PDB file of N, CA and C in Angstrom:
ATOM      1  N   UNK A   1     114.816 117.608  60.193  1.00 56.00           N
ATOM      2  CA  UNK A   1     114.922 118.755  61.052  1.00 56.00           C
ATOM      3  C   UNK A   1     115.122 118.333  62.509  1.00 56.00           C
ATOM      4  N   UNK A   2     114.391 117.193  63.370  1.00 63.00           N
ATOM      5  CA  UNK A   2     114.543 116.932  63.954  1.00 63.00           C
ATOM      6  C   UNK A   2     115.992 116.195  64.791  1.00 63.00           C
ATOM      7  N   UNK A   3     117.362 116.317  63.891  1.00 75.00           N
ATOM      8  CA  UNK A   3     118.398 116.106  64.572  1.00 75.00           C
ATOM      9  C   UNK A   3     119.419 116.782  63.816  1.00 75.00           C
ATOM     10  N   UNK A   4     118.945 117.835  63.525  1.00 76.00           N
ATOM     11  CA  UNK A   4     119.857 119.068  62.993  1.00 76.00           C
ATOM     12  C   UNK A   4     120.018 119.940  63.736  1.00 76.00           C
ATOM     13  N   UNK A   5     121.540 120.322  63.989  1.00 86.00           N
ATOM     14  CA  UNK A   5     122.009 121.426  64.976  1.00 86.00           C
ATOM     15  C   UNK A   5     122.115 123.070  64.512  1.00 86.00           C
ATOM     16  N   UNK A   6     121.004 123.509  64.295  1.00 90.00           N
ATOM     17  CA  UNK A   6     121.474 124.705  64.085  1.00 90.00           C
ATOM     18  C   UNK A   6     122.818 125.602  63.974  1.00 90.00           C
ATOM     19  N   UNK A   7     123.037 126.141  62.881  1.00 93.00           N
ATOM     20  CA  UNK A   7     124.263 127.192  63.039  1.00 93.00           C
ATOM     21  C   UNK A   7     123.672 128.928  63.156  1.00 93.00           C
ATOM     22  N   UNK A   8     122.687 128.809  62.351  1.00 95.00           N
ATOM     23  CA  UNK A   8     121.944 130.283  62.186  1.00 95.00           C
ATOM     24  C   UNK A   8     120.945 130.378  63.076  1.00 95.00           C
ATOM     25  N   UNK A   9     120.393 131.361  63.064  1.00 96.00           N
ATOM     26  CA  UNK A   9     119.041 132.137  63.888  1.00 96.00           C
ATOM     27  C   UNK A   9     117.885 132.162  62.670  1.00 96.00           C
ATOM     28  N   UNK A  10     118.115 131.395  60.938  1.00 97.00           N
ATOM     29  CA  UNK A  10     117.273 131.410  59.862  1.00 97.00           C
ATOM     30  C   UNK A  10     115.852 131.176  60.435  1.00 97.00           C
ATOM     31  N   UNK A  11     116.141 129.960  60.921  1.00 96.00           N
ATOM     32  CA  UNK A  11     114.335 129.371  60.690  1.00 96.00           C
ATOM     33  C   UNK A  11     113.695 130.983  61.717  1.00 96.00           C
ATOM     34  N   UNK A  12     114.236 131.318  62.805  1.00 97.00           N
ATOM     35  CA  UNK A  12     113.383 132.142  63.814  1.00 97.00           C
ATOM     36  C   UNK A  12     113.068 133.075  62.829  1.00 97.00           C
ATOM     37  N   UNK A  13     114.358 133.835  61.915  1.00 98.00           N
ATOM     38  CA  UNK A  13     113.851 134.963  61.560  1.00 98.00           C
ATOM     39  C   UNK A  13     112.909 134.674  60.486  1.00 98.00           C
ATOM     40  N   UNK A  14     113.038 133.357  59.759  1.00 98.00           N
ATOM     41  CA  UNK A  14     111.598 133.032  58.927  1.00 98.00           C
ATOM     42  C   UNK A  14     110.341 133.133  59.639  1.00 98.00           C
ATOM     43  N   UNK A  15     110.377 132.583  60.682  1.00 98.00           N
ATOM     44  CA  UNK A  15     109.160 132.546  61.103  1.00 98.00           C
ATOM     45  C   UNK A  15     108.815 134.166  61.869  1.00 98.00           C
ATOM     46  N   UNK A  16     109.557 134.896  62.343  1.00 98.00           N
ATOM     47  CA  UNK A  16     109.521 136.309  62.575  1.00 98.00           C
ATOM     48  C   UNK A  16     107.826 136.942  61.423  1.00 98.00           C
ATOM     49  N   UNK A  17     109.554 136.896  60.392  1.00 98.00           N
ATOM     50  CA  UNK A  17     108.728 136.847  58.855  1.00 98.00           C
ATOM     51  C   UNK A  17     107.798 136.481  58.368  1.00 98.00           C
ATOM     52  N   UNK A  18     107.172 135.271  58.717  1.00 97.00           N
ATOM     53  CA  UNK A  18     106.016 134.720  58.320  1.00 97.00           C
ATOM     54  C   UNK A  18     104.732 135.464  59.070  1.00 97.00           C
ATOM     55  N   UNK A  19     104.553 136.259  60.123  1.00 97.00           N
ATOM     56  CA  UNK A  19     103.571 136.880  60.510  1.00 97.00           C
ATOM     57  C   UNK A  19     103.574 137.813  59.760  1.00 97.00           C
ATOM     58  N   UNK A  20     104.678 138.544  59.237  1.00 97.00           N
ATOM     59  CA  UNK A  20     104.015 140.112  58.532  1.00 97.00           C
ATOM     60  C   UNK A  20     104.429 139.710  56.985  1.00 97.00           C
ATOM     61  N   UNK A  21     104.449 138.731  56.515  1.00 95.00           N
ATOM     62  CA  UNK A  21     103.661 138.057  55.199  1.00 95.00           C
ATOM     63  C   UNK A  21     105.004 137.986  54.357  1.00 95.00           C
ATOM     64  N   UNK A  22     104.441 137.701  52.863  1.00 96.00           N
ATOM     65  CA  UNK A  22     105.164 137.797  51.844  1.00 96.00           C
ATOM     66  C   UNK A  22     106.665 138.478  51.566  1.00 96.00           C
ATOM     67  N   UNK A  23     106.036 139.812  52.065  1.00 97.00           N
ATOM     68  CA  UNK A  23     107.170 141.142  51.681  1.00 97.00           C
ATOM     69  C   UNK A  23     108.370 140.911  52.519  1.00 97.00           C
ATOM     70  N   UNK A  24     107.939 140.354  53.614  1.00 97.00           N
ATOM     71  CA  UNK A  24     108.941 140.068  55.144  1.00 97.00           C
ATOM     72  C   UNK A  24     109.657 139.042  54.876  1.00 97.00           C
ATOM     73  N   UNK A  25     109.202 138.002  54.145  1.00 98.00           N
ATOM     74  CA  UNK A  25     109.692 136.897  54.040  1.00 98.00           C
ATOM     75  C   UNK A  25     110.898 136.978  52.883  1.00 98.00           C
ATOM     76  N   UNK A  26     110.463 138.048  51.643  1.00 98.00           N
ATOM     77  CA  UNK A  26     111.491 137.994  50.625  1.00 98.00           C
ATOM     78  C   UNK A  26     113.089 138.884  51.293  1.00 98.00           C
ATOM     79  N   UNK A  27     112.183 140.088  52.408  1.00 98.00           N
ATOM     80  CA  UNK A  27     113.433 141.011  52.354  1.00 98.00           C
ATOM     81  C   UNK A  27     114.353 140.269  53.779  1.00 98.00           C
ATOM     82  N   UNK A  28     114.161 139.305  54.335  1.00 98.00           N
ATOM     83  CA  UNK A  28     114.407 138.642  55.399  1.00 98.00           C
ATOM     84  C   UNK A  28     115.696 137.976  54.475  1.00 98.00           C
ATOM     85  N   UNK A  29     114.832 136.997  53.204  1.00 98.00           N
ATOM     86  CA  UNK A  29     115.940 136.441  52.556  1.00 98.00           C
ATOM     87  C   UNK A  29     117.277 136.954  51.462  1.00 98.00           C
ATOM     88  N   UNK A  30     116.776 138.148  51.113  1.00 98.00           N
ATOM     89  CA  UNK A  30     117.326 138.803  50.888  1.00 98.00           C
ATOM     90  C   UNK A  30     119.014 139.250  51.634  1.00 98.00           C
ATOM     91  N   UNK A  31     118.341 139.764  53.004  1.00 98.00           N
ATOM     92  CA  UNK A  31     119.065 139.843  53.533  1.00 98.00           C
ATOM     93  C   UNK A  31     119.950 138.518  53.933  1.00 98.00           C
ATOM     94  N   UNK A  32     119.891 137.390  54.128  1.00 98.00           N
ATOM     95  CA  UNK A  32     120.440 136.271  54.687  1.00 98.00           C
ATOM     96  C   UNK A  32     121.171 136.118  53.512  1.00 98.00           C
ATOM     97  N   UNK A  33     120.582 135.767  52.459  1.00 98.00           N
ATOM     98  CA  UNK A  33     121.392 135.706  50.945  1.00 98.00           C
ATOM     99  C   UNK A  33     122.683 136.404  51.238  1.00 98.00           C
ATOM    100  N   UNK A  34     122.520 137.736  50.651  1.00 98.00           N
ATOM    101  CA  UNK A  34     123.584 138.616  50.445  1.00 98.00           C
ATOM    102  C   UNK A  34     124.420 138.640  51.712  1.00 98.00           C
ATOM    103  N   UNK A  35     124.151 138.295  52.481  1.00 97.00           N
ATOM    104  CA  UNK A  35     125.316 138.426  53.933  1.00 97.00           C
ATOM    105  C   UNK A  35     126.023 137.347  53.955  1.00 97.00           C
ATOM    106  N   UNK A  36     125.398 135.871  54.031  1.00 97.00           N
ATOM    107  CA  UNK A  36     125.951 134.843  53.746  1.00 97.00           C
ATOM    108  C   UNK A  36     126.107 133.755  52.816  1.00 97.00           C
ATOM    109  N   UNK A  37     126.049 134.154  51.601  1.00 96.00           N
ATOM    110  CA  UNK A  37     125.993 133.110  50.489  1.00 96.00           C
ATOM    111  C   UNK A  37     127.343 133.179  50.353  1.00 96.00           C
ATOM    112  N   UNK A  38     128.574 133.112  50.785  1.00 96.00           N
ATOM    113  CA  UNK A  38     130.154 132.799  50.646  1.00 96.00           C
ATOM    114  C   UNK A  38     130.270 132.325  52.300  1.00 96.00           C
ATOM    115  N   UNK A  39     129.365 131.488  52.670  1.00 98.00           N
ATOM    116  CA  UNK A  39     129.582 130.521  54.020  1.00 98.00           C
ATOM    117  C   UNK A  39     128.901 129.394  53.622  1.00 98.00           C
ATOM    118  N   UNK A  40     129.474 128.512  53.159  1.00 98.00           N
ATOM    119  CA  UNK A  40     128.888 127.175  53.140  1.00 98.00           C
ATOM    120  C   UNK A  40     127.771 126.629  54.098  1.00 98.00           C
ATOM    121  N   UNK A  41     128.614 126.362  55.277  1.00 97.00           N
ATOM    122  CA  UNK A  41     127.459 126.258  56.263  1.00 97.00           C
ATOM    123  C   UNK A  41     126.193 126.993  56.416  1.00 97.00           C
ATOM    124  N   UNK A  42     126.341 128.057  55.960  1.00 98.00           N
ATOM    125  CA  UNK A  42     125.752 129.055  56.284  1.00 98.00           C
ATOM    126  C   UNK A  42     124.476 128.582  55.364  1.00 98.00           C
ATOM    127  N   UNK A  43     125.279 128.520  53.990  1.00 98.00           N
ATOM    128  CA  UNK A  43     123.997 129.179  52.990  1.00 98.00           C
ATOM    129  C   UNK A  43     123.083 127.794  52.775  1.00 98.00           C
ATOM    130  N   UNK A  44     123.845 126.546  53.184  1.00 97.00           N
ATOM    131  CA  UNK A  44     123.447 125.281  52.838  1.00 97.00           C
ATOM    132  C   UNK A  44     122.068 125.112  54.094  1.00 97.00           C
ATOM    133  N   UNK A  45     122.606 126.204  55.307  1.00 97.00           N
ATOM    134  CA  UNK A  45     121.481 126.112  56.605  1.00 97.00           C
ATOM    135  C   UNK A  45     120.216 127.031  55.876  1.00 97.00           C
ATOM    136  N   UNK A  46     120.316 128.076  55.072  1.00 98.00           N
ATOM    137  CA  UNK A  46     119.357 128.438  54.506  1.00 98.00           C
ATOM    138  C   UNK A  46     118.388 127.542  53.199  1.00 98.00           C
ATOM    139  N   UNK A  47     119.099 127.118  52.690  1.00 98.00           N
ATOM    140  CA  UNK A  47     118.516 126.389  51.932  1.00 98.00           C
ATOM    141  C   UNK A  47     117.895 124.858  52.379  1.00 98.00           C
ATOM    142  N   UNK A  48     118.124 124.929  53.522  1.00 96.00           N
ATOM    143  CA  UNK A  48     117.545 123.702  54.515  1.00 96.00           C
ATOM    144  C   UNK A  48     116.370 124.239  55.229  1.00 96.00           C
ATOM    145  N   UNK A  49     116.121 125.536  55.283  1.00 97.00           N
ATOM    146  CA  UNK A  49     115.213 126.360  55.683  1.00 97.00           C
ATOM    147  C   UNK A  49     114.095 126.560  55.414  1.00 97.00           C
ATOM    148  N   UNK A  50     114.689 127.459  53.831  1.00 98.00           N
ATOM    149  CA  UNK A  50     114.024 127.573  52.975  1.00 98.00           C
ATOM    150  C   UNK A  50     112.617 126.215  52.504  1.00 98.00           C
ATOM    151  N   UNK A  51     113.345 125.502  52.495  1.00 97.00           N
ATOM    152  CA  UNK A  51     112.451 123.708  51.827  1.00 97.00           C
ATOM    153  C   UNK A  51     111.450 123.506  53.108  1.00 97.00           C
ATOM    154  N   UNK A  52     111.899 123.564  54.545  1.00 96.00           N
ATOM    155  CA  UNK A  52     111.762 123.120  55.678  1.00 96.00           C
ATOM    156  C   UNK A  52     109.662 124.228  55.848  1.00 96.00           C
ATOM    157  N   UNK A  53     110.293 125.537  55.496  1.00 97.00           N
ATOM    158  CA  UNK A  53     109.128 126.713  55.509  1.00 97.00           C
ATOM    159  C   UNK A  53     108.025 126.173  54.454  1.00 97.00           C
ATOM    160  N   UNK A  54     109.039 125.623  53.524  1.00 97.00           N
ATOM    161  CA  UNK A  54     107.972 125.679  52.095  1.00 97.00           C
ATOM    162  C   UNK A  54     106.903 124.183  52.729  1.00 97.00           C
ATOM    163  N   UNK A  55     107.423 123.488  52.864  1.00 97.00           N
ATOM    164  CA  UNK A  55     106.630 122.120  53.665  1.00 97.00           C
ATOM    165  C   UNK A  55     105.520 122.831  54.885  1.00 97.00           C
ATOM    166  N   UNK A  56     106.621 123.426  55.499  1.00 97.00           N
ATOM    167  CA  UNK A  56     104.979 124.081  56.776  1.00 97.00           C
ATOM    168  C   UNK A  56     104.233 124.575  56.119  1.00 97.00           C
ATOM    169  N   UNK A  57     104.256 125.647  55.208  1.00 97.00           N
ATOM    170  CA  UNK A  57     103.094 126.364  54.471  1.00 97.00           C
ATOM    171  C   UNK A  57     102.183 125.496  53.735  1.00 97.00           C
ATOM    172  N   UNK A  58     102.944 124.997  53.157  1.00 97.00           N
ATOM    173  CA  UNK A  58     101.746 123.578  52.078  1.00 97.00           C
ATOM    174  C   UNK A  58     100.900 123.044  53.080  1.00 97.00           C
ATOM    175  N   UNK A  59     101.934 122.178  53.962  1.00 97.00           N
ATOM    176  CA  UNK A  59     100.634 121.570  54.522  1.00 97.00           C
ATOM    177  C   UNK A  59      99.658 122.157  55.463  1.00 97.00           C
ATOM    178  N   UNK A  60      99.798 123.035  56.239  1.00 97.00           N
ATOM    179  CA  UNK A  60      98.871 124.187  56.491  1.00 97.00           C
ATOM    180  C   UNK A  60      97.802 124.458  55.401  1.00 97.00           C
ATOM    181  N   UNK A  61      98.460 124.701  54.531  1.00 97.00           N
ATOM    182  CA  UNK A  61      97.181 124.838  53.550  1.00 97.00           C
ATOM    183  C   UNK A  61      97.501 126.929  53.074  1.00 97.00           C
ATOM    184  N   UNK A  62      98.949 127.073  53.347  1.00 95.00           N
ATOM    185  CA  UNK A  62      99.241 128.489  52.842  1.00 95.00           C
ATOM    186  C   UNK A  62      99.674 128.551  51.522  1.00 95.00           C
ATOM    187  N   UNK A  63      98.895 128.895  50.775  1.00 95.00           N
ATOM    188  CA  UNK A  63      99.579 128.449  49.628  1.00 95.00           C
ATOM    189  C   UNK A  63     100.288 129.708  49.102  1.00 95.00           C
ATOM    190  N   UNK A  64      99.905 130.889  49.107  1.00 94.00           N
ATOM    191  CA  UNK A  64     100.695 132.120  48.953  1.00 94.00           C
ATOM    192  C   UNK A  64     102.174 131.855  49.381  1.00 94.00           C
ATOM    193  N   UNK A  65     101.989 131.569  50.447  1.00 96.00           N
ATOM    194  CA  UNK A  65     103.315 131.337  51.415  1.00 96.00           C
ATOM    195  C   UNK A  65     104.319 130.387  50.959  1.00 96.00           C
ATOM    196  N   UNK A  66     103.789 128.875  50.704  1.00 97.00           N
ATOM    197  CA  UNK A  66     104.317 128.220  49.896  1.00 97.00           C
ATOM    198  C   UNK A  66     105.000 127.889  48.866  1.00 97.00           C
ATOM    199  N   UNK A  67     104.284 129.135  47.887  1.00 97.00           N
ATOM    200  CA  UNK A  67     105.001 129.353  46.975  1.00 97.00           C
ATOM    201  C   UNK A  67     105.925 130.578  46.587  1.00 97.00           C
ATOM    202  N   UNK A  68     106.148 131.685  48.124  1.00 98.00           N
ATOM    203  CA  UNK A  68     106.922 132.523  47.912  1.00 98.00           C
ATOM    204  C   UNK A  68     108.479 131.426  47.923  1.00 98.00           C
ATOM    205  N   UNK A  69     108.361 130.497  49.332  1.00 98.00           N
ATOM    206  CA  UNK A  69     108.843 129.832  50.012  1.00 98.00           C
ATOM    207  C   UNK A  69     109.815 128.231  48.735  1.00 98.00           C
ATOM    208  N   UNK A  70     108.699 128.285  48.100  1.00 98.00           N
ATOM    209  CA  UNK A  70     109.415 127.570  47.054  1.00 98.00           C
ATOM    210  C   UNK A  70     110.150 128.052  45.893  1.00 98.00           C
ATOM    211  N   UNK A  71     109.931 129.425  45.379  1.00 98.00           N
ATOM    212  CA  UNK A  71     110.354 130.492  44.478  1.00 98.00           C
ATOM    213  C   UNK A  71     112.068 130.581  45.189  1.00 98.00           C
ATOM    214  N   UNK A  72     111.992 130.630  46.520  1.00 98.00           N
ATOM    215  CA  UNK A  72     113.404 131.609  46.962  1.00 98.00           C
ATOM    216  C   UNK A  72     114.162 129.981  47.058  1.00 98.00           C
ATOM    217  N   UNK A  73     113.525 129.027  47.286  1.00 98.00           N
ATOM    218  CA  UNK A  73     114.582 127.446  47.968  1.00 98.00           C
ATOM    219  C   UNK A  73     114.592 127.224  46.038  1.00 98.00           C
ATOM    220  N   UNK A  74     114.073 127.247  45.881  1.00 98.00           N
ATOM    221  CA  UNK A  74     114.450 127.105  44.009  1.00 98.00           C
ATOM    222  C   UNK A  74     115.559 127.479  43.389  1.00 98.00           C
ATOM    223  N   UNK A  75     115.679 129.250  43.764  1.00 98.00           N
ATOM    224  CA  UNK A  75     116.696 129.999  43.566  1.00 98.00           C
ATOM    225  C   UNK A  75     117.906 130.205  44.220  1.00 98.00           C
ATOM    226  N   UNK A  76     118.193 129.615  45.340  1.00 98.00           N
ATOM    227  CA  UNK A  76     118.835 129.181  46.045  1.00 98.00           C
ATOM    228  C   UNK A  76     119.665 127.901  46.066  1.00 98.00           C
ATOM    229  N   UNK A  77     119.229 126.957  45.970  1.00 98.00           N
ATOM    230  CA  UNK A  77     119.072 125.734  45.711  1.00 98.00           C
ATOM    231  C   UNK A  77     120.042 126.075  44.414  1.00 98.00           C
ATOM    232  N   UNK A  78     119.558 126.499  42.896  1.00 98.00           N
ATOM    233  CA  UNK A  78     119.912 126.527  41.804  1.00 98.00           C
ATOM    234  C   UNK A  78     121.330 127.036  42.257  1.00 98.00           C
ATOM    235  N   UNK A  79     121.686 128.476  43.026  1.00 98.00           N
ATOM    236  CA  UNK A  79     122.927 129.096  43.108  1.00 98.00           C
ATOM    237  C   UNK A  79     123.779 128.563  43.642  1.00 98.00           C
ATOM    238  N   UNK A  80     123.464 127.492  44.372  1.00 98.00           N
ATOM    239  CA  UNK A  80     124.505 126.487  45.427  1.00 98.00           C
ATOM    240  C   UNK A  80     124.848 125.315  44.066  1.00 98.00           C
ATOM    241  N   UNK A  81     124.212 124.877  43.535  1.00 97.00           N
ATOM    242  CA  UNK A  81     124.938 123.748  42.650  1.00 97.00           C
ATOM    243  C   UNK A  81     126.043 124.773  41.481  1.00 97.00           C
ATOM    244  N   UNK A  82     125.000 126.231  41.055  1.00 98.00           N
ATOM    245  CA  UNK A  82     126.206 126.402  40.035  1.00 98.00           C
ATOM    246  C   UNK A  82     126.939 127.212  40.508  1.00 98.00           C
ATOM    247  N   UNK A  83     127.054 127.619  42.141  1.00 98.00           N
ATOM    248  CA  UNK A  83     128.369 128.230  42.160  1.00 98.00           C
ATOM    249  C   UNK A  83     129.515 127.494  43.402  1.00 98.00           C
ATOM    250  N   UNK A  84     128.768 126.615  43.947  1.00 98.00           N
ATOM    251  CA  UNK A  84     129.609 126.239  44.968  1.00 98.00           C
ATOM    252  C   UNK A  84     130.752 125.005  44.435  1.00 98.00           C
ATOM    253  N   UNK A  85     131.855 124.843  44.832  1.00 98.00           N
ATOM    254  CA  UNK A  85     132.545 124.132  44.112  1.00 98.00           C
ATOM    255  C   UNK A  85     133.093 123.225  44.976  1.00 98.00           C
ATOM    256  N   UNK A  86     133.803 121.858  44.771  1.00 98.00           N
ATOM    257  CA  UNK A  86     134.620 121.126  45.670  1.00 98.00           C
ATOM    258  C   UNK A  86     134.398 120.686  46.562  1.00 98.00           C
ATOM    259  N   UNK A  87     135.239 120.968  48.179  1.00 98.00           N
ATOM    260  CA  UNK A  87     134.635 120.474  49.200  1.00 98.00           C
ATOM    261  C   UNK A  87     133.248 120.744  49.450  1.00 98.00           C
ATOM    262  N   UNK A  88     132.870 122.656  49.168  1.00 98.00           N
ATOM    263  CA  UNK A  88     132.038 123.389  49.431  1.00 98.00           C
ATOM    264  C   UNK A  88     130.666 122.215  48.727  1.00 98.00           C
ATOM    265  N   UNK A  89     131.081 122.032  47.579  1.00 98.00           N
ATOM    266  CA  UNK A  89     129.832 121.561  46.686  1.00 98.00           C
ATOM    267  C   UNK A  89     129.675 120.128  47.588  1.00 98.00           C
ATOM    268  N   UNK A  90     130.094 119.486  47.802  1.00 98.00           N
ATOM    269  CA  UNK A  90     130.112 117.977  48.372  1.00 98.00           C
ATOM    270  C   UNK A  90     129.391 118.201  49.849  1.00 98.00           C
ATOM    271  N   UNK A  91     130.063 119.014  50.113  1.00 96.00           N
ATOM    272  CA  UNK A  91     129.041 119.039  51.732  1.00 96.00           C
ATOM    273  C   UNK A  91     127.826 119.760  51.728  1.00 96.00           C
ATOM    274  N   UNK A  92     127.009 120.442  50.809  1.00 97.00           N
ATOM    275  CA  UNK A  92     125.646 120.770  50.417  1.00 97.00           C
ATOM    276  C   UNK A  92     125.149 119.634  49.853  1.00 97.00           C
ATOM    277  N   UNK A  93     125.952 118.894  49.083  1.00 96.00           N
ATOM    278  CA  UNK A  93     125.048 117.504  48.637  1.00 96.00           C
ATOM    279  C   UNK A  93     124.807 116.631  49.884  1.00 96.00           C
ATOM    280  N   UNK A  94     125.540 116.561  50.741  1.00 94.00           N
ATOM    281  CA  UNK A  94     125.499 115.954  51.780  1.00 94.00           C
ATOM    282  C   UNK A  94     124.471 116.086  52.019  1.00 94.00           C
ATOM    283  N   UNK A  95     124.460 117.487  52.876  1.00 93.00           N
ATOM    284  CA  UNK A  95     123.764 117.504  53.976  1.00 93.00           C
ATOM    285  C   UNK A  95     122.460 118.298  53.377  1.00 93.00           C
ATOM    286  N   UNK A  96     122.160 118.146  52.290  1.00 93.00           N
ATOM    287  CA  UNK A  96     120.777 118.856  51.743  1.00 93.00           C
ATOM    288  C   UNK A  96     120.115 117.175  51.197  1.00 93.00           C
ATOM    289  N   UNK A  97     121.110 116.511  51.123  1.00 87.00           N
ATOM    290  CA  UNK A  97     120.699 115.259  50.254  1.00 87.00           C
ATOM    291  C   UNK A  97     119.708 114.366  51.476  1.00 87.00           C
TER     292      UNK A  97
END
């Protein structure tokens, strides 16, 4: 995280999200999903997010949080290998790898 250039506003609105809990956090991703899952950059910055949240919560000691946080980078994660293809697929391995 520390020499990654942001493209999105994700992590803020996660963390927005993370004060008014669970519910905030799914319809946050929700929304990010469905707007940008046909932007590579985009969706590969969420799923860099996603993992990035799930690590703060654990080690904090949130475990609710953690595991909303690992539920959505799971499902995410899963939709980028079986739908992204080619260049698209090669530069999520990249840069998630």
């Amino acid at each position: 995280m520390e020499n990654y250039q942001f493209k999105t506003t994700f992590w803020q609105d996660f963390t927005i999200a993370d004060k008014f809990g669970v519910s905030a956090i799914k319809d946050t991703y929700k929304r990010a999903f469905s707007e940008w899952k046909d932007n590579v950059e985009y969706i590969t910055e969420l799923v860099l997010v996603l993992n990035w949240k799930l690590w703060e919560h654990y080690e904090a000691g949130h475990q609710a949080m953690a595991e909303v946080y690992n539920e959505l980078w799971e499902k995410t994660h899963s939709w980028c290998c079986n739908n992204l293809k080619g260049d698209d697929l090669a530069y999520y391995i990249r840069v998630t790898d």
